[in-house]
CSV table of C-alpha atoms in Angstrom, one decimal:
chain,number,residue,atom,x,y,z
U,1394,UNK,CA,0.0,0.0,0.0
U,1395,UNK,CA,1.4,3.4,-1.0
U,1396,UNK,CA,1.6,6.4,1.3
U,1397,UNK,CA,-1.1,8.0,-0.8
U,1398,UNK,CA,-3.3,5.0,-0.3
U,1399,UNK,CA,-2.7,5.1,3.5
U,1400,UNK,CA,-4.3,8.6,3.6
U,1401,UNK,CA,-7.9,9.2,4.3
U,1402,UNK,CA,-10.1,9.3,1.2
U,1403,UNK,CA,-11.4,12.8,1.9
U,1404,UNK,CA,-7.8,14.1,2.4
U,1405,UNK,CA,-6.7,12.6,-0.9
U,1406,UNK,CA,-9.6,14.3,-2.7
U,1407,UNK,CA,-9.1,17.6,-0.8
U,1408,UNK,CA,-8.1,20.7,-2.7
U,1409,UNK,CA,-6.1,22.8,-0.2
U,1410,UNK,CA,-6.9,26.4,0.5
U,1411,UNK,CA,-4.9,28.6,-1.9
U,1412,UNK,CA,-3.5,31.2,0.5
U,1413,UNK,CA,-1.8,34.3,-0.9
U,1414,UNK,CA,1.6,32.9,0.0
U,1415,UNK,CA,0.9,29.5,-1.6
U,1416,UNK,CA,0.0,31.3,-4.8
U,1417,UNK,CA,3.4,32.9,-4.7
U,1418,UNK,CA,4.5,35.7,-7.0
U,1419,UNK,CA,7.5,38.0,-7.1
U,1420,UNK,CA,5.9,41.3,-6.5
U,1421,UNK,CA,6.7,44.3,-4.5
U,1422,UNK,CA,3.1,45.5,-4.2
U,1423,UNK,CA,1.2,42.8,-2.3
U,1424,UNK,CA,-2.5,43.6,-2.5
U,1425,UNK,CA,-3.8,40.0,-2.4
U,1426,UNK,CA,-4.0,39.0,1.3
U,1427,UNK,CA,-5.8,41.9,2.9
U,1428,UNK,CA,-2.9,42.7,5.2
U,1429,UNK,CA,-1.9,46.1,6.6
U,1430,UNK,CA,0.7,47.3,4.2
U,1431,UNK,CA,3.5,48.3,6.6
U,1432,UNK,CA,5.1,46.6,9.6
U,1433,UNK,CA,4.3,47.6,13.2
U,1434,UNK,CA,7.2,47.2,15.6
U,1435,UNK,CA,7.0,45.4,19.0
U,1436,UNK,CA,9.6,44.4,21.6
U,1437,UNK,CA,9.4,41.1,23.4
U,1438,UNK,CA,9.1,41.5,27.1
U,1439,UNK,CA,8.7,37.8,28.1
U,1440,UNK,CA,11.9,35.8,28.2
U,1441,UNK,CA,10.6,32.6,29.9
U,1442,UNK,CA,10.9,30.5,26.8
U,1443,UNK,CA,12.1,27.5,28.8
U,1444,UNK,CA,8.6,27.1,30.1
U,1445,UNK,CA,5.4,26.1,28.3
U,1446,UNK,CA,3.0,29.0,27.9
U,1447,UNK,CA,-0.5,29.3,29.4
U,1448,UNK,CA,-3.1,27.6,27.3
U,1449,UNK,CA,-5.3,30.7,27.5
U,1450,UNK,CA,-3.0,33.7,28.4
U,1451,UNK,CA,-4.9,35.6,31.2
U,1452,UNK,CA,-3.8,39.1,30.1
U,1453,UNK,CA,-4.7,38.5,26.5
U,1454,UNK,CA,-8.1,37.1,27.4
U,1455,UNK,CA,-8.9,40.0,29.8
U,1456,UNK,CA,-7.8,42.7,27.4
U,1457,UNK,CA,-9.6,41.2,24.4
U,1458,UNK,CA,-12.8,40.8,26.5
U,1459,UNK,CA,-12.6,44.4,27.5
U,1460,UNK,CA,-12.0,45.5,23.9
U,1461,UNK,CA,-14.8,43.4,22.5
U,1462,UNK,CA,-17.3,44.3,25.3
U,1463,UNK,CA,-17.7,40.7,26.5
U,1464,UNK,CA,-16.8,38.7,29.6
U,1465,UNK,CA,-13.5,36.9,29.9
U,1466,UNK,CA,-15.2,33.6,30.1
U,1467,UNK,CA,-16.7,34.3,26.7
U,1468,UNK,CA,-13.3,34.5,25.0
U,1469,UNK,CA,-11.1,31.8,23.6
U,1470,UNK,CA,-7.8,32.7,21.9
U,1471,UNK,CA,-6.3,30.5,19.2
U,1472,UNK,CA,-3.8,30.3,16.3
U,1473,UNK,CA,-5.8,32.7,14.1
U,1474,UNK,CA,-9.5,32.6,13.5
U,1475,UNK,CA,-8.8,29.7,11.2
U,1476,UNK,CA,-8.2,27.5,14.2
U,1477,UNK,CA,-11.5,28.7,15.6
U,1478,UNK,CA,-13.3,27.5,12.4
U,1479,UNK,CA,-11.8,24.1,12.9
U,1480,UNK,CA,-12.4,23.8,16.6
U,1481,UNK,CA,-16.1,24.4,16.1
U,1482,UNK,CA,-16.3,21.5,13.6
U,1483,UNK,CA,-14.2,19.2,15.8
U,1484,UNK,CA,-16.4,19.9,18.9
U,1485,UNK,CA,-19.8,19.9,17.3
U,1486,UNK,CA,-19.8,17.8,14.1
U,1487,UNK,CA,-19.8,14.0,13.8
U,1488,UNK,CA,-17.8,13.0,10.6
U,1489,UNK,CA,-20.0,11.2,8.1
U,1490,UNK,CA,-23.2,12.3,9.9
U,1491,UNK,CA,-23.4,16.1,10.5
U,1492,UNK,CA,-22.9,19.0,8.1
U,1493,UNK,CA,-21.8,22.6,8.2
U,1494,UNK,CA,-23.4,25.2,6.0
U,1495,UNK,CA,-22.0,28.3,4.3
U,1496,UNK,CA,-23.1,30.7,1.6
U,1497,UNK,CA,-20.7,31.2,-1.4
U,1498,UNK,CA,-19.1,33.3,-2.6
U,1499,UNK,CA,-17.3,33.5,0.8
U,1500,UNK,CA,-14.2,32.6,2.7
U,1501,UNK,CA,-12.7,29.3,1.4
U,1502,UNK,CA,-11.6,27.8,4.8
U,1503,UNK,CA,-15.1,26.8,5.7
U,1504,UNK,CA,-15.1,24.3,2.8
U,1505,UNK,CA,-11.5,23.1,3.4
U,1506,UNK,CA,-11.9,22.6,7.1
U,1507,UNK,CA,-15.2,20.7,6.8
U,1508,UNK,CA,-13.7,18.4,4.0
U,1509,UNK,CA,-10.6,17.8,6.1
U,1510,UNK,CA,-12.6,16.5,9.0
U,1511,UNK,CA,-14.9,14.4,6.8
U,1512,UNK,CA,-17.9,16.6,7.5
U,1513,UNK,CA,-20.3,17.5,4.8
U,1514,UNK,CA,-20.0,21.1,3.6
U,1515,UNK,CA,-23.4,22.2,2.5
U,1516,UNK,CA,-23.7,25.3,0.4
U,1517,UNK,CA,-26.6,27.7,-0.2
U,1518,UNK,CA,-25.4,30.4,-2.6
U,1519,UNK,CA,-26.2,34.0,-1.8
U,1520,UNK,CA,-28.7,36.1,-3.7
U,1521,UNK,CA,-27.8,38.4,-6.5
U,1522,UNK,CA,-26.9,41.1,-4.0
U,1523,UNK,CA,-24.8,38.6,-2.0
U,1524,UNK,CA,-27.2,38.6,0.9
U,1525,UNK,CA,-28.4,35.4,2.5
U,1526,UNK,CA,-31.0,33.2,0.8
U,1527,UNK,CA,-33.0,32.5,4.0
U,1528,UNK,CA,-35.6,30.2,2.4
U,1529,UNK,CA,-32.8,28.3,0.8
U,1530,UNK,CA,-31.0,27.9,4.1
U,1531,UNK,CA,-34.3,26.8,5.8
U,1532,UNK,CA,-34.7,24.1,3.2
U,1533,UNK,CA,-31.1,22.8,3.9
U,1534,UNK,CA,-30.9,22.8,7.7
U,1535,UNK,CA,-31.5,19.1,8.3
U,1536,UNK,CA,-28.3,17.7,9.9
U,1537,UNK,CA,-26.5,21.0,10.0
U,1538,UNK,CA,-24.7,21.7,13.2
U,1539,UNK,CA,-22.6,24.8,12.3
U,1540,UNK,CA,-23.6,27.7,10.0
U,1541,UNK,CA,-20.8,30.1,8.9
U,1542,UNK,CA,-21.6,33.6,7.9
U,1543,UNK,CA,-18.8,36.0,7.0
U,1544,UNK,CA,-19.8,39.7,7.7
U,1545,UNK,CA,-18.3,41.8,6.2
U,1546,UNK,CA,-18.1,39.0,3.7
U,1547,UNK,CA,-14.8,38.0,2.1
U,1548,UNK,CA,-14.3,38.6,-0.9
U,1549,UNK,CA,-17.4,40.7,-1.7
U,1550,UNK,CA,-16.8,43.3,1.1
U,1551,UNK,CA,-20.4,44.0,2.1
U,1552,UNK,CA,-22.2,43.5,5.5
U,1553,UNK,CA,-24.9,40.9,5.8
U,1554,UNK,CA,-28.2,42.4,6.6
U,1555,UNK,CA,-28.6,42.3,10.5
U,1556,UNK,CA,-32.3,41.6,10.3
U,1557,UNK,CA,-31.5,38.5,8.2
U,1558,UNK,CA,-29.0,37.4,10.8
U,1559,UNK,CA,-31.7,37.6,13.4
U,1560,UNK,CA,-34.0,35.5,11.3
U,1561,UNK,CA,-31.2,33.0,10.8
U,1562,UNK,CA,-30.4,32.9,14.5
U,1563,UNK,CA,-34.1,32.2,15.3
U,1564,UNK,CA,-34.2,29.6,12.5
U,1565,UNK,CA,-31.2,27.8,13.9
U,1566,UNK,CA,-32.1,28.0,17.6
U,1567,UNK,CA,-31.9,24.6,19.2
U,1568,UNK,CA,-30.5,23.1,16.0
U,1569,UNK,CA,-27.2,24.6,15.1
U,1570,UNK,CA,-24.5,27.2,16.0
U,1571,UNK,CA,-24.5,30.4,13.9
U,1572,UNK,CA,-20.9,31.6,13.5
U,1573,UNK,CA,-20.4,35.2,12.5
U,1574,UNK,CA,-16.9,35.6,11.0
U,1575,UNK,CA,-15.9,39.2,11.8
U,1576,UNK,CA,-12.3,39.2,10.6
U,1577,UNK,CA,-12.9,42.7,9.1
U,1578,UNK,CA,-15.1,44.2,11.8
U,1579,UNK,CA,-12.7,46.8,12.9
U,1580,UNK,CA,-13.4,48.6,9.6
U,1581,UNK,CA,-17.1,48.8,10.5
U,1582,UNK,CA,-17.3,48.3,14.3
U,1583,UNK,CA,-20.9,49.4,14.6
U,1584,UNK,CA,-21.9,46.1,12.8
U,1585,UNK,CA,-20.5,43.6,15.3
U,1586,UNK,CA,-22.8,40.9,16.8
U,1587,UNK,CA,-20.7,40.5,20.0
U,1588,UNK,CA,-23.4,42.4,21.9
U,1589,UNK,CA,-25.9,39.7,20.8
U,1590,UNK,CA,-24.3,36.8,22.7
U,1591,UNK,CA,-26.5,37.1,25.8
U,1592,UNK,CA,-29.6,37.0,23.6
U,1593,UNK,CA,-28.5,34.0,21.5
U,1594,UNK,CA,-26.8,31.1,23.3
U,1595,UNK,CA,-25.9,29.5,20.0
U,1596,UNK,CA,-24.2,32.5,18.5
U,1597,UNK,CA,-20.4,32.4,18.0
U,1598,UNK,CA,-18.3,35.4,16.8
U,1599,UNK,CA,-14.8,34.9,15.2
U,1600,UNK,CA,-12.2,37.7,15.3
U,1601,UNK,CA,-8.5,38.2,14.4
U,1602,UNK,CA,-5.5,40.4,15.0
U,1603,UNK,CA,-4.5,39.8,11.3
U,1604,UNK,CA,-6.2,42.7,9.6
U,1605,UNK,CA,-6.7,46.1,11.4
U,1606,UNK,CA,-4.2,45.2,14.1
U,1607,UNK,CA,-1.6,44.6,11.4
U,1608,UNK,CA,-0.5,41.3,12.9
U,1609,UNK,CA,-1.1,38.7,10.2
U,1610,UNK,CA,2.3,37.2,10.9
U,1611,UNK,CA,1.4,36.7,14.5
U,1612,UNK,CA,-1.4,34.1,13.9
U,1613,UNK,CA,-3.7,35.2,16.7
U,1614,UNK,CA,-7.5,34.9,16.6
U,1615,UNK,CA,-10.4,34.9,19.0
U,1616,UNK,CA,-13.6,33.0,19.4
U,1617,UNK,CA,-16.4,34.9,21.3
U,1618,UNK,CA,-19.2,32.7,22.5
U,1619,UNK,CA,-21.2,31.9,25.6
U,1620,UNK,CA,-19.3,30.0,28.3
U,1621,UNK,CA,-20.9,26.6,27.5
U,1622,UNK,CA,-19.6,26.8,24.0
U,1623,UNK,CA,-16.1,28.0,25.1
U,1624,UNK,CA,-15.9,25.1,27.6
U,1625,UNK,CA,-16.6,22.6,24.9
U,1626,UNK,CA,-14.0,24.1,22.6
U,1627,UNK,CA,-11.5,24.0,25.4
U,1628,UNK,CA,-11.8,20.2,25.3
U,1629,UNK,CA,-10.5,19.9,21.8
U,1630,UNK,CA,-8.0,22.8,21.5
U,1631,UNK,CA,-4.3,22.0,21.6
U,1632,UNK,CA,-2.6,22.2,25.0
U,1633,UNK,CA,-0.5,25.3,24.1
U,1634,UNK,CA,-2.1,27.1,21.1
U,1635,UNK,CA,-0.2,30.3,21.6
U,1636,UNK,CA,3.5,30.6,22.0
U,1637,UNK,CA,4.9,33.0,24.7
U,1638,UNK,CA,6.1,35.6,22.1
U,1639,UNK,CA,2.6,35.6,20.4
U,1640,UNK,CA,0.9,36.1,23.7
U,1641,UNK,CA,3.4,38.8,24.6
U,1642,UNK,CA,2.8,40.8,21.4
U,1643,UNK,CA,-1.0,40.2,21.4
U,1644,UNK,CA,-1.2,41.7,24.9
U,1645,UNK,CA,0.7,44.8,23.8
U,1646,UNK,CA,-1.5,45.2,20.7
U,1647,UNK,CA,-4.6,45.1,23.0
U,1648,UNK,CA,-3.3,47.7,25.4
U,1649,UNK,CA,-5.1,51.1,25.3
U,1650,UNK,CA,-2.2,52.5,23.3
U,1651,UNK,CA,-2.3,49.5,20.9
U,1652,UNK,CA,-6.0,49.9,20.4
U,1653,UNK,CA,-5.6,53.6,19.7
U,1654,UNK,CA,-2.9,52.8,17.2
U,1655,UNK,CA,-5.2,50.3,15.5
U,1656,UNK,CA,-7.9,52.9,15.1
U,1657,UNK,CA,-5.5,55.3,13.6
U,1658,UNK,CA,-4.5,52.6,11.0
U,1659,UNK,CA,-8.2,52.0,10.3
U,1660,UNK,CA,-8.8,55.7,9.6
U,1661,UNK,CA,-5.8,55.7,7.2
U,1662,UNK,CA,-7.1,52.6,5.4
U,1663,UNK,CA,-10.5,54.2,5.0
U,1664,UNK,CA,-9.1,57.3,3.4
U,1665,UNK,CA,-7.0,55.2,1.0
U,1666,UNK,CA,-10.0,53.0,0.3
U,1667,UNK,CA,-12.0,56.0,-0.8
U,1668,UNK,CA,-9.2,57.1,-3.1
U,1669,UNK,CA,-9.0,53.6,-4.6
U,1670,UNK,CA,-12.7,53.3,-5.2
U,1671,UNK,CA,-13.0,56.8,-6.7
U,1672,UNK,CA,-10.0,56.2,-9.0
U,1673,UNK,CA,-11.1,52.7,-10.1
U,1674,UNK,CA,-14.4,54.2,-11.2
U,1675,UNK,CA,-12.5,56.3,-13.8
U,1676,UNK,CA,-10.5,53.4,-15.2
U,1677,UNK,CA,-11.6,52.2,-18.7
U,1678,UNK,CA,-11.1,48.4,-18.0
U,1679,UNK,CA,-13.1,48.6,-14.7
U,1680,UNK,CA,-16.7,47.7,-15.4
U,1681,UNK,CA,-18.0,47.9,-11.8
U,1682,UNK,CA,-16.7,48.7,-8.3
U,1683,UNK,CA,-18.6,47.2,-5.4
U,1684,UNK,CA,-19.2,48.9,-2.1
U,1685,UNK,CA,-16.9,47.7,0.7
U,1686,UNK,CA,-16.9,47.9,4.5
U,1687,UNK,CA,-13.4,46.3,4.7
U,1688,UNK,CA,-9.7,46.9,3.8
U,1689,UNK,CA,-10.2,45.6,0.2
U,1690,UNK,CA,-12.2,46.4,-2.8
U,1691,UNK,CA,-13.9,44.0,-5.3
U,1692,UNK,CA,-14.1,45.1,-8.9
U,1693,UNK,CA,-15.4,43.5,-12.1
U,1694,UNK,CA,-12.8,44.1,-14.8
U,1695,UNK,CA,-12.8,43.6,-18.6
U,1696,UNK,CA,-10.5,40.6,-19.5
U,1697,UNK,CA,-9.8,40.2,-15.8
U,1698,UNK,CA,-7.5,37.2,-16.2
U,1699,UNK,CA,-5.3,39.1,-18.7
U,1700,UNK,CA,-5.3,42.2,-16.5
U,1701,UNK,CA,-4.4,40.1,-13.4
U,1702,UNK,CA,-1.4,38.6,-15.3
U,1703,UNK,CA,-0.3,41.9,-16.7
U,1704,UNK,CA,-0.2,43.5,-13.2
U,1705,UNK,CA,1.4,40.3,-11.8
U,1706,UNK,CA,4.2,40.7,-14.3
U,1707,UNK,CA,4.7,44.3,-13.1
U,1708,UNK,CA,5.0,43.1,-9.5
U,1709,UNK,CA,1.5,44.1,-8.5
U,1710,UNK,CA,-0.2,41.1,-7.0
U,1711,UNK,CA,-4.0,41.1,-6.8
U,1712,UNK,CA,-6.4,38.2,-5.9
U,1713,UNK,CA,-8.3,36.6,-8.8
U,1714,UNK,CA,-11.8,35.7,-7.8
U,1715,UNK,CA,-13.0,34.3,-11.2
U,1716,UNK,CA,-13.5,30.8,-9.7
U,1717,UNK,CA,-15.9,32.0,-7.0
U,1718,UNK,CA,-19.6,31.6,-7.7
U,1719,UNK,CA,-21.1,34.8,-9.3
U,1720,UNK,CA,-17.7,36.5,-9.3
U,1721,UNK,CA,-16.7,36.0,-13.0
U,1722,UNK,CA,-14.4,38.8,-14.1
U,1723,UNK,CA,-13.8,40.0,-10.5
U,1724,UNK,CA,-10.5,40.9,-8.9
U,1725,UNK,CA,-10.0,41.7,-5.2
U,1726,UNK,CA,-7.7,44.5,-4.4
U,1727,UNK,CA,-6.3,45.1,-0.9
U,1728,UNK,CA,-6.1,48.7,0.2
U,1729,UNK,CA,-2.4,49.4,0.4
U,1730,UNK,CA,-0.4,52.5,1.0
U,1731,UNK,CA,-1.4,55.6,-1.0
U,1732,UNK,CA,1.7,55.0,-3.2
U,1733,UNK,CA,0.7,51.4,-3.8
U,1734,UNK,CA,-2.9,52.4,-4.7
U,1735,UNK,CA,-1.6,55.0,-7.1
U,1736,UNK,CA,0.8,52.5,-8.7
U,1737,UNK,CA,-2.1,50.0,-9.1
U,1738,UNK,CA,-4.4,52.6,-10.7
U,1739,UNK,CA,-1.6,53.6,-13.1
U,1740,UNK,CA,-1.1,50.0,-14.2
U,1741,UNK,CA,-4.8,49.5,-14.6
U,1742,UNK,CA,-5.1,52.6,-16.8
U,1743,UNK,CA,-2.7,51.0,-19.2
U,1744,UNK,CA,-5.0,48.1,-19.8
U,1745,UNK,CA,-7.4,48.0,-22.7
U,1746,UNK,CA,-11.0,48.9,-21.8
U,1747,UNK,CA,-12.7,47.2,-24.7
U,1748,UNK,CA,-14.5,43.9,-24.2
U,1749,UNK,CA,-12.1,41.1,-24.7
U,1750,UNK,CA,-12.1,37.3,-24.2
U,1751,UNK,CA,-11.0,36.2,-20.7
U,1752,UNK,CA,-7.6,34.7,-20.4
U,1753,UNK,CA,-6.1,35.9,-23.7
């Protein structure tokens, strides 16, 4: 029996998530991973690397709870929000029996994580405006234990209608968890569902330090949920999910000074986003620019595959969304520095604006 044959069937068939770094490129303008464009400096203060770290670092938990407006017992910290996605499947879904549900176009890790654990990934595509198809979800809830909803949604950039989320929560009450993935919530903090936790015992909120906190390389995320959910997740989380340096830097980022600095970065990104949106609307090859509540912009572009390749060859790396349902011709553009945005617009202005065949 070969090594390949020893692997689980679902793993052999699995198409891995194509992260920005896996896709590669040799650019100097990286606008494909929704990162903050410049580095933020931190100094390590903890030197006890000979000891194992706390499983749930007290200071990090307390500071994030205060920041998010929840109780410390409603917070779990993990290796990015991606680990939170997986922990929920591990704790609540029986392989070969239960299902998770998500609504494409959306974040690809819901699919990859469910497939990796041998749990059915059930899809209910969004409506034409990328809002939830509530009747469609209602028809597909049998056997579903976890429902993932990304808001603001990646890669489309828009918020999910809050009234629809309330309908979904009522629909799922006593049947399934509803997981609101709020990776980009710092760019629209008024839209968070964290304040709904006391009202809905089956609500879970995912957060991260990767975006507005400018710490994508730290790999630190949070799951906000009621204590009963957190206690179950604690049964399946790794013994030491955060290294001592990660906990050290996360605690600094969540200090009052760190949070103020994050909000200044958000303000800067929003200004640059408005510049990018306005400039894109005047570019010949850009057919449509979609509203965004995030640090990226989705645009439908004439001959998008050719445009993507042209910019790639110039060192400007965007994210091609053509394979996502309903996103034919779309590219996602992270909001970079003003200089990076200007360079991207200049490169796009050099592209032909006439209708052309994709991929030529």
